[in-house]
Amino acid sequence: MVKDFRNTDYWAVILGGSSGLGYASAKKLANHGMNIIIIHRDRRSEIEDIEDAFESIRKTGVEFRSFNTDAIQKENRNELVLNIKKSLGKHGKVRTLLHSIAKGNLKPMLGEEQTLSNIDFQLTIDAMALSLYDWTQELYKNDLFAKDARVIAFTSEGNKKAWKNYAAVSAAKVTLESLTRGIALEFAEKGIRANCIQAGITVTRSFQMIPGNQTLREHALKHNPFKRLTVPDDVANVVYLLSKDEASWITGSIIPVNGGEHLM
């Protein structure tokens, strides 16, 4: 395997990388020589399994750090940035900031059970969208980005389609895409490229929490030209491609990574 990023002192900061798309992306980048920092928030009972999974990243030979803490709170973010600075040392720079936080409210808008409130929308949008801007600003202010840096976030087809119980997350995805375009425009002079990957239906832990997810799976299989669902490695491959030098002219885009699922 070609170690594109070996000896570059490049790092990836991955927000939400203990499983799913974030973890697959971390492994892919590490396999190509990029140093990895994963910030995740998981229960103590899950840490042993997560650390076992992280071992496969360590075995690639890259520098690796992980922090099990809330990346959204400002106080935590300030402390994390200090730790990132220490990890990067004198010459390290953040090539890729990957936003993979899945902390959304999946209540319905109508029904006898508890329905979405204003604060549910606020918390979901803050976690799944505004935190991208907060982290971009914090890394930039602390001069941690490489001269040619990439900001990548994960959106979904829920950005324009209405799914039951998905309204708060859908609002967050739309906000995330708008922020990504804004970052692409206003941070371009600082060498930062920003894009969203619109993954197809992927059976991750967060996807399985969506009520009615089986219906979404069946619909995707029916309409995908390749008759299979997207898997995390499909998405990780594109994170890697967007992190390469050759992708420097791609910015401000929403990139479908779904095998053509969106065509039908």
PDB file of C-alpha atoms in Angstrom:
ATOM      1  CA  MET A   1       0.000   0.000   0.000  1.00  0.00           C
ATOM      2  CA  VAL A   2       1.280   3.470  -0.904  1.00  0.00           C
ATOM      3  CA  LYS A   3       2.059   5.543   2.211  1.00  0.00           C
ATOM      4  CA  ASP A   4       1.131   8.901   0.662  1.00  0.00           C
ATOM      5  CA  PHE A   5       1.328  10.795   3.948  1.00  0.00           C
ATOM      6  CA  ARG A   6       4.417   9.205   5.475  1.00  0.00           C
ATOM      7  CA  ASN A   7       7.051  11.773   6.525  1.00  0.00           C
ATOM      8  CA  THR A   8       4.669  14.691   5.948  1.00  0.00           C
ATOM      9  CA  ASP A   9       3.942  15.383   9.642  1.00  0.00           C
ATOM     10  CA  TYR A  10       0.264  15.458   8.647  1.00  0.00           C
ATOM     11  CA  TRP A  11      -2.421  14.631  11.190  1.00  0.00           C
ATOM     12  CA  ALA A  12      -6.139  13.944  10.951  1.00  0.00           C
ATOM     13  CA  VAL A  13      -8.394  15.134  13.752  1.00  0.00           C
ATOM     14  CA  ILE A  14     -11.521  12.992  13.724  1.00  0.00           C
ATOM     15  CA  LEU A  15     -14.541  14.052  15.746  1.00  0.00           C
ATOM     16  CA  GLY A  16     -16.528  10.899  16.478  1.00  0.00           C
ATOM     17  CA  GLY A  17     -14.170   8.170  15.317  1.00  0.00           C
ATOM     18  CA  SER A  18     -14.741   5.202  17.592  1.00  0.00           C
ATOM     19  CA  SER A  19     -17.070   3.416  15.163  1.00  0.00           C
ATOM     20  CA  GLY A  20     -18.825   3.666  11.810  1.00  0.00           C
ATOM     21  CA  LEU A  21     -17.680   6.112   9.146  1.00  0.00           C
ATOM     22  CA  GLY A  22     -15.269   7.994  11.401  1.00  0.00           C
ATOM     23  CA  TYR A  23     -13.434   4.865  12.499  1.00  0.00           C
ATOM     24  CA  ALA A  24     -13.252   3.442   8.962  1.00  0.00           C
ATOM     25  CA  SER A  25     -11.815   6.767   7.783  1.00  0.00           C
ATOM     26  CA  ALA A  26      -9.256   6.797  10.581  1.00  0.00           C
ATOM     27  CA  LYS A  27      -8.055   3.321   9.588  1.00  0.00           C
ATOM     28  CA  LYS A  28      -7.865   4.263   5.917  1.00  0.00           C
ATOM     29  CA  LEU A  29      -5.853   7.425   6.532  1.00  0.00           C
ATOM     30  CA  ALA A  30      -3.562   5.616   8.970  1.00  0.00           C
ATOM     31  CA  ASN A  31      -2.922   2.869   6.430  1.00  0.00           C
ATOM     32  CA  HIS A  32      -1.641   5.583   4.112  1.00  0.00           C
ATOM     33  CA  GLY A  33       0.651   7.099   6.714  1.00  0.00           C
ATOM     34  CA  MET A  34      -1.369   9.914   8.278  1.00  0.00           C
ATOM     35  CA  ASN A  35      -1.133  10.411  12.027  1.00  0.00           C
ATOM     36  CA  ILE A  36      -4.476  10.183  13.798  1.00  0.00           C
ATOM     37  CA  ILE A  37      -6.261  11.904  16.681  1.00  0.00           C
ATOM     38  CA  ILE A  38      -9.721  10.548  17.509  1.00  0.00           C
ATOM     39  CA  ILE A  39     -12.082  12.408  19.825  1.00  0.00           C
ATOM     40  CA  HIS A  40     -15.059  10.292  20.805  1.00  0.00           C
ATOM     41  CA  ARG A  41     -17.676  10.039  23.540  1.00  0.00           C
ATOM     42  CA  ASP A  42     -18.486   6.520  24.654  1.00  0.00           C
ATOM     43  CA  ARG A  43     -19.609   4.680  27.778  1.00  0.00           C
ATOM     44  CA  ARG A  44     -17.010   3.183  30.078  1.00  0.00           C
ATOM     45  CA  SER A  45     -18.442  -0.271  29.386  1.00  0.00           C
ATOM     46  CA  GLU A  46     -17.583   0.117  25.684  1.00  0.00           C
ATOM     47  CA  ILE A  47     -13.996   1.326  26.079  1.00  0.00           C
ATOM     48  CA  GLU A  48     -12.344  -2.107  26.118  1.00  0.00           C
ATOM     49  CA  ASP A  49     -13.828  -3.030  22.725  1.00  0.00           C
ATOM     50  CA  ILE A  50     -13.031   0.424  21.335  1.00  0.00           C
ATOM     51  CA  GLU A  51      -9.417   0.196  22.482  1.00  0.00           C
ATOM     52  CA  ASP A  52      -9.156  -3.214  20.808  1.00  0.00           C
ATOM     53  CA  ALA A  53     -10.362  -1.606  17.583  1.00  0.00           C
ATOM     54  CA  PHE A  54      -7.906   1.271  17.983  1.00  0.00           C
ATOM     55  CA  GLU A  55      -5.090  -1.263  18.160  1.00  0.00           C
ATOM     56  CA  SER A  56      -5.427  -1.872  14.408  1.00  0.00           C
ATOM     57  CA  ILE A  57      -4.650   1.821  13.864  1.00  0.00           C
ATOM     58  CA  ARG A  58      -1.633   1.718  16.154  1.00  0.00           C
ATOM     59  CA  LYS A  59      -0.291  -1.284  14.270  1.00  0.00           C
ATOM     60  CA  THR A  60      -0.005   0.793  11.080  1.00  0.00           C
ATOM     61  CA  GLY A  61       2.951   2.577  12.701  1.00  0.00           C
ATOM     62  CA  VAL A  62       1.507   6.100  12.709  1.00  0.00           C
ATOM     63  CA  GLU A  63       1.289   8.387  15.714  1.00  0.00           C
ATOM     64  CA  PHE A  64      -2.085   7.874  17.374  1.00  0.00           C
ATOM     65  CA  ARG A  65      -3.974   9.638  20.173  1.00  0.00           C
ATOM     66  CA  SER A  66      -7.525   9.199  21.397  1.00  0.00           C
ATOM     67  CA  PHE A  67      -9.600  11.228  23.847  1.00  0.00           C
ATOM     68  CA  ASN A  68     -12.867   9.980  25.307  1.00  0.00           C
ATOM     69  CA  THR A  69     -14.597  13.262  26.059  1.00  0.00           C
ATOM     70  CA  ASP A  70     -17.349  15.538  24.755  1.00  0.00           C
ATOM     71  CA  ALA A  71     -16.011  17.472  21.755  1.00  0.00           C
ATOM     72  CA  ILE A  72     -18.952  19.866  21.742  1.00  0.00           C
ATOM     73  CA  GLN A  73     -18.539  21.700  25.047  1.00  0.00           C
ATOM     74  CA  LYS A  74     -16.343  24.798  24.792  1.00  0.00           C
ATOM     75  CA  GLU A  75     -14.355  24.011  27.956  1.00  0.00           C
ATOM     76  CA  ASN A  76     -13.542  20.516  26.694  1.00  0.00           C
ATOM     77  CA  ARG A  77     -12.640  21.867  23.267  1.00  0.00           C
ATOM     78  CA  ASN A  78     -10.146  24.325  24.745  1.00  0.00           C
ATOM     79  CA  GLU A  79      -8.432  21.543  26.703  1.00  0.00           C
ATOM     80  CA  LEU A  80      -8.476  19.227  23.695  1.00  0.00           C
ATOM     81  CA  VAL A  81      -6.799  21.843  21.520  1.00  0.00           C
ATOM     82  CA  LEU A  82      -3.979  22.110  24.068  1.00  0.00           C
ATOM     83  CA  ASN A  83      -3.570  18.324  23.928  1.00  0.00           C
ATOM     84  CA  ILE A  84      -3.615  18.401  20.130  1.00  0.00           C
ATOM     85  CA  LYS A  85      -0.856  21.028  20.143  1.00  0.00           C
ATOM     86  CA  LYS A  86       1.278  18.795  22.362  1.00  0.00           C
ATOM     87  CA  SER A  87       0.632  15.796  20.122  1.00  0.00           C
ATOM     88  CA  LEU A  88       1.561  17.644  16.934  1.00  0.00           C
ATOM     89  CA  GLY A  89       4.829  18.960  18.351  1.00  0.00           C
ATOM     90  CA  LYS A  90       6.904  21.562  16.501  1.00  0.00           C
ATOM     91  CA  HIS A  91       6.309  20.425  12.941  1.00  0.00           C
ATOM     92  CA  GLY A  92       2.984  18.582  12.875  1.00  0.00           C
ATOM     93  CA  LYS A  93      -0.057  20.129  11.184  1.00  0.00           C
ATOM     94  CA  VAL A  94      -3.685  19.124  10.775  1.00  0.00           C
ATOM     95  CA  ARG A  95      -4.222  18.135   7.161  1.00  0.00           C
ATOM     96  CA  THR A  96      -7.747  16.765   7.676  1.00  0.00           C
ATOM     97  CA  LEU A  97     -10.479  17.729  10.115  1.00  0.00           C
ATOM     98  CA  LEU A  98     -13.200  15.090   9.824  1.00  0.00           C
ATOM     99  CA  HIS A  99     -16.578  15.709  11.456  1.00  0.00           C
ATOM    100  CA  SER A 100     -18.404  12.464  12.218  1.00  0.00           C
ATOM    101  CA  ILE A 101     -20.443  13.411  15.294  1.00  0.00           C
ATOM    102  CA  ALA A 102     -23.773  11.584  15.466  1.00  0.00           C
ATOM    103  CA  LYS A 103     -25.621  13.014  18.453  1.00  0.00           C
ATOM    104  CA  GLY A 104     -29.111  13.780  17.230  1.00  0.00           C
ATOM    105  CA  ASN A 105     -32.619  13.646  18.644  1.00  0.00           C
ATOM    106  CA  LEU A 106     -34.880  11.112  16.942  1.00  0.00           C
ATOM    107  CA  LYS A 107     -38.237  12.037  18.454  1.00  0.00           C
ATOM    108  CA  PRO A 108     -41.324  12.399  16.226  1.00  0.00           C
ATOM    109  CA  MET A 109     -42.941  15.752  15.483  1.00  0.00           C
ATOM    110  CA  LEU A 110     -46.442  14.454  16.201  1.00  0.00           C
ATOM    111  CA  GLY A 111     -47.929  11.694  18.327  1.00  0.00           C
ATOM    112  CA  GLU A 112     -48.917  10.603  21.796  1.00  0.00           C
ATOM    113  CA  GLU A 113     -45.332  10.037  22.883  1.00  0.00           C
ATOM    114  CA  GLN A 114     -42.911  12.868  23.626  1.00  0.00           C
ATOM    115  CA  THR A 115     -42.428  15.058  20.560  1.00  0.00           C
ATOM    116  CA  LEU A 116     -39.610  17.301  19.395  1.00  0.00           C
ATOM    117  CA  SER A 117     -39.160  20.539  21.287  1.00  0.00           C
ATOM    118  CA  ASN A 118     -37.251  23.661  20.368  1.00  0.00           C
ATOM    119  CA  ILE A 119     -34.365  22.642  22.630  1.00  0.00           C
ATOM    120  CA  ASP A 120     -34.167  19.240  20.910  1.00  0.00           C
ATOM    121  CA  PHE A 121     -33.529  21.026  17.616  1.00  0.00           C
ATOM    122  CA  GLN A 122     -30.983  23.347  19.225  1.00  0.00           C
ATOM    123  CA  LEU A 123     -28.983  20.532  20.834  1.00  0.00           C
ATOM    124  CA  THR A 124     -29.005  18.439  17.649  1.00  0.00           C
ATOM    125  CA  ILE A 125     -27.950  21.303  15.392  1.00  0.00           C
ATOM    126  CA  ASP A 126     -25.247  22.364  17.848  1.00  0.00           C
ATOM    127  CA  ALA A 127     -23.777  18.856  18.025  1.00  0.00           C
ATOM    128  CA  MET A 128     -24.142  17.784  14.404  1.00  0.00           C
ATOM    129  CA  ALA A 129     -23.521  21.082  12.611  1.00  0.00           C
ATOM    130  CA  LEU A 130     -22.320  24.087  14.599  1.00  0.00           C
ATOM    131  CA  SER A 131     -19.521  22.068  16.188  1.00  0.00           C
ATOM    132  CA  LEU A 132     -17.914  21.790  12.743  1.00  0.00           C
ATOM    133  CA  TYR A 133     -17.557  25.564  12.594  1.00  0.00           C
ATOM    134  CA  ASP A 134     -16.391  25.760  16.216  1.00  0.00           C
ATOM    135  CA  TRP A 135     -13.622  23.244  15.587  1.00  0.00           C
ATOM    136  CA  THR A 136     -12.590  24.804  12.289  1.00  0.00           C
ATOM    137  CA  GLN A 137     -12.275  28.180  13.997  1.00  0.00           C
ATOM    138  CA  GLU A 138     -10.393  26.772  16.991  1.00  0.00           C
ATOM    139  CA  LEU A 139      -7.828  24.892  14.911  1.00  0.00           C
ATOM    140  CA  TYR A 140      -7.350  27.910  12.653  1.00  0.00           C
ATOM    141  CA  LYS A 141      -6.925  30.371  15.532  1.00  0.00           C
ATOM    142  CA  ASN A 142      -4.290  28.111  17.050  1.00  0.00           C
ATOM    143  CA  ASP A 143      -2.410  27.841  13.732  1.00  0.00           C
ATOM    144  CA  LEU A 144      -2.810  24.058  13.642  1.00  0.00           C
ATOM    145  CA  PHE A 145      -3.983  23.622  10.050  1.00  0.00           C
ATOM    146  CA  ALA A 146      -1.574  22.708   7.281  1.00  0.00           C
ATOM    147  CA  LYS A 147      -1.122  25.258   4.493  1.00  0.00           C
ATOM    148  CA  ASP A 148      -3.305  22.966   2.363  1.00  0.00           C
ATOM    149  CA  ALA A 149      -5.956  21.582   4.730  1.00  0.00           C
ATOM    150  CA  ARG A 150      -9.219  19.699   4.315  1.00  0.00           C
ATOM    151  CA  VAL A 151     -12.433  19.991   6.326  1.00  0.00           C
ATOM    152  CA  ILE A 152     -14.790  17.078   5.666  1.00  0.00           C
ATOM    153  CA  ALA A 153     -18.219  16.381   7.139  1.00  0.00           C
ATOM    154  CA  PHE A 154     -20.821  13.657   6.690  1.00  0.00           C
ATOM    155  CA  THR A 155     -24.314  14.498   5.518  1.00  0.00           C
ATOM    156  CA  SER A 156     -27.139  12.260   4.317  1.00  0.00           C
ATOM    157  CA  GLU A 157     -30.054  12.122   1.914  1.00  0.00           C
ATOM    158  CA  GLY A 158     -32.137  13.331   4.834  1.00  0.00           C
ATOM    159  CA  ASN A 159     -30.815  16.771   3.871  1.00  0.00           C
ATOM    160  CA  LYS A 160     -33.640  17.014   1.355  1.00  0.00           C
ATOM    161  CA  LYS A 161     -35.926  14.053   2.018  1.00  0.00           C
ATOM    162  CA  ALA A 162     -38.374  13.871   4.902  1.00  0.00           C
ATOM    163  CA  TRP A 163     -38.087  10.758   7.081  1.00  0.00           C
ATOM    164  CA  LYS A 164     -40.211  10.178  10.151  1.00  0.00           C
ATOM    165  CA  ASN A 165     -38.406  10.953  13.419  1.00  0.00           C
ATOM    166  CA  TYR A 166     -35.530  12.529  11.466  1.00  0.00           C
ATOM    167  CA  ALA A 167     -36.625  16.195  11.452  1.00  0.00           C
ATOM    168  CA  ALA A 168     -34.056  17.449  13.974  1.00  0.00           C
ATOM    169  CA  VAL A 169     -31.189  15.567  12.328  1.00  0.00           C
ATOM    170  CA  SER A 170     -32.376  16.709   8.898  1.00  0.00           C
ATOM    171  CA  ALA A 171     -32.298  20.331  10.079  1.00  0.00           C
ATOM    172  CA  ALA A 172     -28.770  19.740  11.363  1.00  0.00           C
ATOM    173  CA  LYS A 173     -27.625  18.240   8.057  1.00  0.00           C
ATOM    174  CA  VAL A 174     -28.942  21.236   6.100  1.00  0.00           C
ATOM    175  CA  THR A 175     -27.126  23.562   8.509  1.00  0.00           C
ATOM    176  CA  LEU A 176     -23.966  21.451   8.228  1.00  0.00           C
ATOM    177  CA  GLU A 177     -23.989  21.751   4.445  1.00  0.00           C
ATOM    178  CA  SER A 178     -24.537  25.518   4.590  1.00  0.00           C
ATOM    179  CA  LEU A 179     -21.656  25.920   7.032  1.00  0.00           C
ATOM    180  CA  THR A 180     -19.412  23.776   4.843  1.00  0.00           C
ATOM    181  CA  ARG A 181     -20.074  26.041   1.867  1.00  0.00           C
ATOM    182  CA  GLY A 182     -19.367  29.078   4.028  1.00  0.00           C
ATOM    183  CA  ILE A 183     -16.091  27.608   5.277  1.00  0.00           C
ATOM    184  CA  ALA A 184     -15.098  26.732   1.711  1.00  0.00           C
ATOM    185  CA  LEU A 185     -15.660  30.321   0.621  1.00  0.00           C
ATOM    186  CA  GLU A 186     -14.327  32.312   3.561  1.00  0.00           C
ATOM    187  CA  PHE A 187     -11.390  30.114   4.559  1.00  0.00           C
ATOM    188  CA  ALA A 188     -10.149  29.527   1.007  1.00  0.00           C
ATOM    189  CA  GLU A 189      -7.568  32.301   1.369  1.00  0.00           C
ATOM    190  CA  LYS A 190      -6.143  30.346   4.304  1.00  0.00           C
ATOM    191  CA  GLY A 191      -5.682  27.205   2.224  1.00  0.00           C
ATOM    192  CA  ILE A 192      -8.657  25.323   3.652  1.00  0.00           C
ATOM    193  CA  ARG A 193     -10.909  23.220   1.428  1.00  0.00           C
ATOM    194  CA  ALA A 194     -14.279  22.069   2.812  1.00  0.00           C
ATOM    195  CA  ASN A 195     -16.657  19.416   1.496  1.00  0.00           C
ATOM    196  CA  CYS A 196     -19.541  17.233   2.625  1.00  0.00           C
ATOM    197  CA  ILE A 197     -19.777  13.548   1.807  1.00  0.00           C
ATOM    198  CA  GLN A 198     -23.372  12.404   1.337  1.00  0.00           C
ATOM    199  CA  ALA A 199     -23.081   8.740   2.190  1.00  0.00           C
ATOM    200  CA  GLY A 200     -25.663   6.250   1.020  1.00  0.00           C
ATOM    201  CA  ILE A 201     -27.624   4.145   3.485  1.00  0.00           C
ATOM    202  CA  THR A 202     -24.922   2.584   5.666  1.00  0.00           C
ATOM    203  CA  VAL A 203     -25.673   0.198   8.519  1.00  0.00           C
ATOM    204  CA  THR A 204     -23.777   1.860  11.351  1.00  0.00           C
ATOM    205  CA  ARG A 205     -24.629   2.023  15.034  1.00  0.00           C
ATOM    206  CA  SER A 206     -26.177   5.478  14.638  1.00  0.00           C
ATOM    207  CA  PHE A 207     -28.215   4.394  11.600  1.00  0.00           C
ATOM    208  CA  GLN A 208     -29.672   1.480  13.542  1.00  0.00           C
ATOM    209  CA  MET A 209     -31.055   3.941  16.087  1.00  0.00           C
ATOM    210  CA  ILE A 210     -33.322   5.558  13.468  1.00  0.00           C
ATOM    211  CA  PRO A 211     -36.899   4.308  13.852  1.00  0.00           C
ATOM    212  CA  GLY A 212     -37.971   2.490  10.688  1.00  0.00           C
ATOM    213  CA  ASN A 213     -34.395   2.007   9.484  1.00  0.00           C
ATOM    214  CA  GLN A 214     -35.318  -1.354   7.941  1.00  0.00           C
ATOM    215  CA  THR A 215     -37.608   0.422   5.481  1.00  0.00           C
ATOM    216  CA  LEU A 216     -34.760   2.759   4.524  1.00  0.00           C
ATOM    217  CA  ARG A 217     -32.481  -0.223   3.923  1.00  0.00           C
ATOM    218  CA  GLU A 218     -35.019  -1.960   1.690  1.00  0.00           C
ATOM    219  CA  HIS A 219     -35.634   1.215  -0.314  1.00  0.00           C
ATOM    220  CA  ALA A 220     -31.885   1.747  -0.812  1.00  0.00           C
ATOM    221  CA  LEU A 221     -31.314  -1.841  -1.977  1.00  0.00           C
ATOM    222  CA  LYS A 222     -34.183  -1.533  -4.420  1.00  0.00           C
ATOM    223  CA  HIS A 223     -32.911   1.705  -5.956  1.00  0.00           C
ATOM    224  CA  ASN A 224     -29.160   1.212  -5.861  1.00  0.00           C
ATOM    225  CA  PRO A 225     -27.814   0.330  -9.338  1.00  0.00           C
ATOM    226  CA  PHE A 226     -25.292  -2.039  -7.718  1.00  0.00           C
ATOM    227  CA  LYS A 227     -27.960  -3.669  -5.511  1.00  0.00           C
ATOM    228  CA  ARG A 228     -26.004  -3.316  -2.302  1.00  0.00           C
ATOM    229  CA  LEU A 229     -25.810  -0.870   0.563  1.00  0.00           C
ATOM    230  CA  THR A 230     -22.940   1.518   1.145  1.00  0.00           C
ATOM    231  CA  VAL A 231     -20.353   0.240   3.638  1.00  0.00           C
ATOM    232  CA  PRO A 232     -18.062   2.387   5.820  1.00  0.00           C
ATOM    233  CA  ASP A 233     -15.003   1.542   3.723  1.00  0.00           C
ATOM    234  CA  ASP A 234     -16.691   3.059   0.636  1.00  0.00           C
ATOM    235  CA  VAL A 235     -16.921   6.366   2.467  1.00  0.00           C
ATOM    236  CA  ALA A 236     -13.457   6.089   4.029  1.00  0.00           C
ATOM    237  CA  ASN A 237     -11.972   5.698   0.554  1.00  0.00           C
ATOM    238  CA  VAL A 238     -13.386   9.087  -0.445  1.00  0.00           C
ATOM    239  CA  VAL A 239     -12.174  10.745   2.765  1.00  0.00           C
ATOM    240  CA  TYR A 240      -8.727   9.515   1.777  1.00  0.00           C
ATOM    241  CA  LEU A 241      -9.102  10.765  -1.801  1.00  0.00           C
ATOM    242  CA  LEU A 242     -10.231  14.204  -0.619  1.00  0.00           C
ATOM    243  CA  SER A 243      -7.192  14.363   1.674  1.00  0.00           C
ATOM    244  CA  LYS A 244      -4.729  13.849  -1.190  1.00  0.00           C
ATOM    245  CA  ASP A 245      -2.893  16.676  -2.958  1.00  0.00           C
ATOM    246  CA  GLU A 246      -4.759  15.911  -6.174  1.00  0.00           C
ATOM    247  CA  ALA A 247      -8.107  16.841  -4.549  1.00  0.00           C
ATOM    248  CA  SER A 248      -7.066  20.427  -3.801  1.00  0.00           C
ATOM    249  CA  TRP A 249      -9.437  21.890  -6.410  1.00  0.00           C
ATOM    250  CA  ILE A 250     -12.532  20.262  -4.898  1.00  0.00           C
ATOM    251  CA  THR A 251     -14.229  22.510  -2.350  1.00  0.00           C
ATOM    252  CA  GLY A 252     -17.699  23.652  -1.323  1.00  0.00           C
ATOM    253  CA  SER A 253     -19.241  20.466  -2.695  1.00  0.00           C
ATOM    254  CA  ILE A 254     -21.799  17.902  -1.529  1.00  0.00           C
ATOM    255  CA  ILE A 255     -20.394  14.639  -2.887  1.00  0.00           C
ATOM    256  CA  PRO A 256     -22.705  11.597  -3.122  1.00  0.00           C
ATOM    257  CA  VAL A 257     -20.879   8.404  -2.129  1.00  0.00           C
ATOM    258  CA  ASN A 258     -23.631   5.877  -2.581  1.00  0.00           C
ATOM    259  CA  GLY A 259     -23.052   3.842  -5.740  1.00  0.00           C
ATOM    260  CA  GLY A 260     -25.702   5.836  -7.592  1.00  0.00           C
ATOM    261  CA  GLU A 261     -28.427   5.330  -4.971  1.00  0.00           C
ATOM    262  CA  HIS A 262     -29.569   8.922  -5.498  1.00  0.00           C
ATOM    263  CA  LEU A 263     -30.274   8.407  -9.213  1.00  0.00           C
ATOM    264  CA  MET A 264     -33.610   6.607  -8.831  1.00  0.00           C
TER     265      MET A 264
END
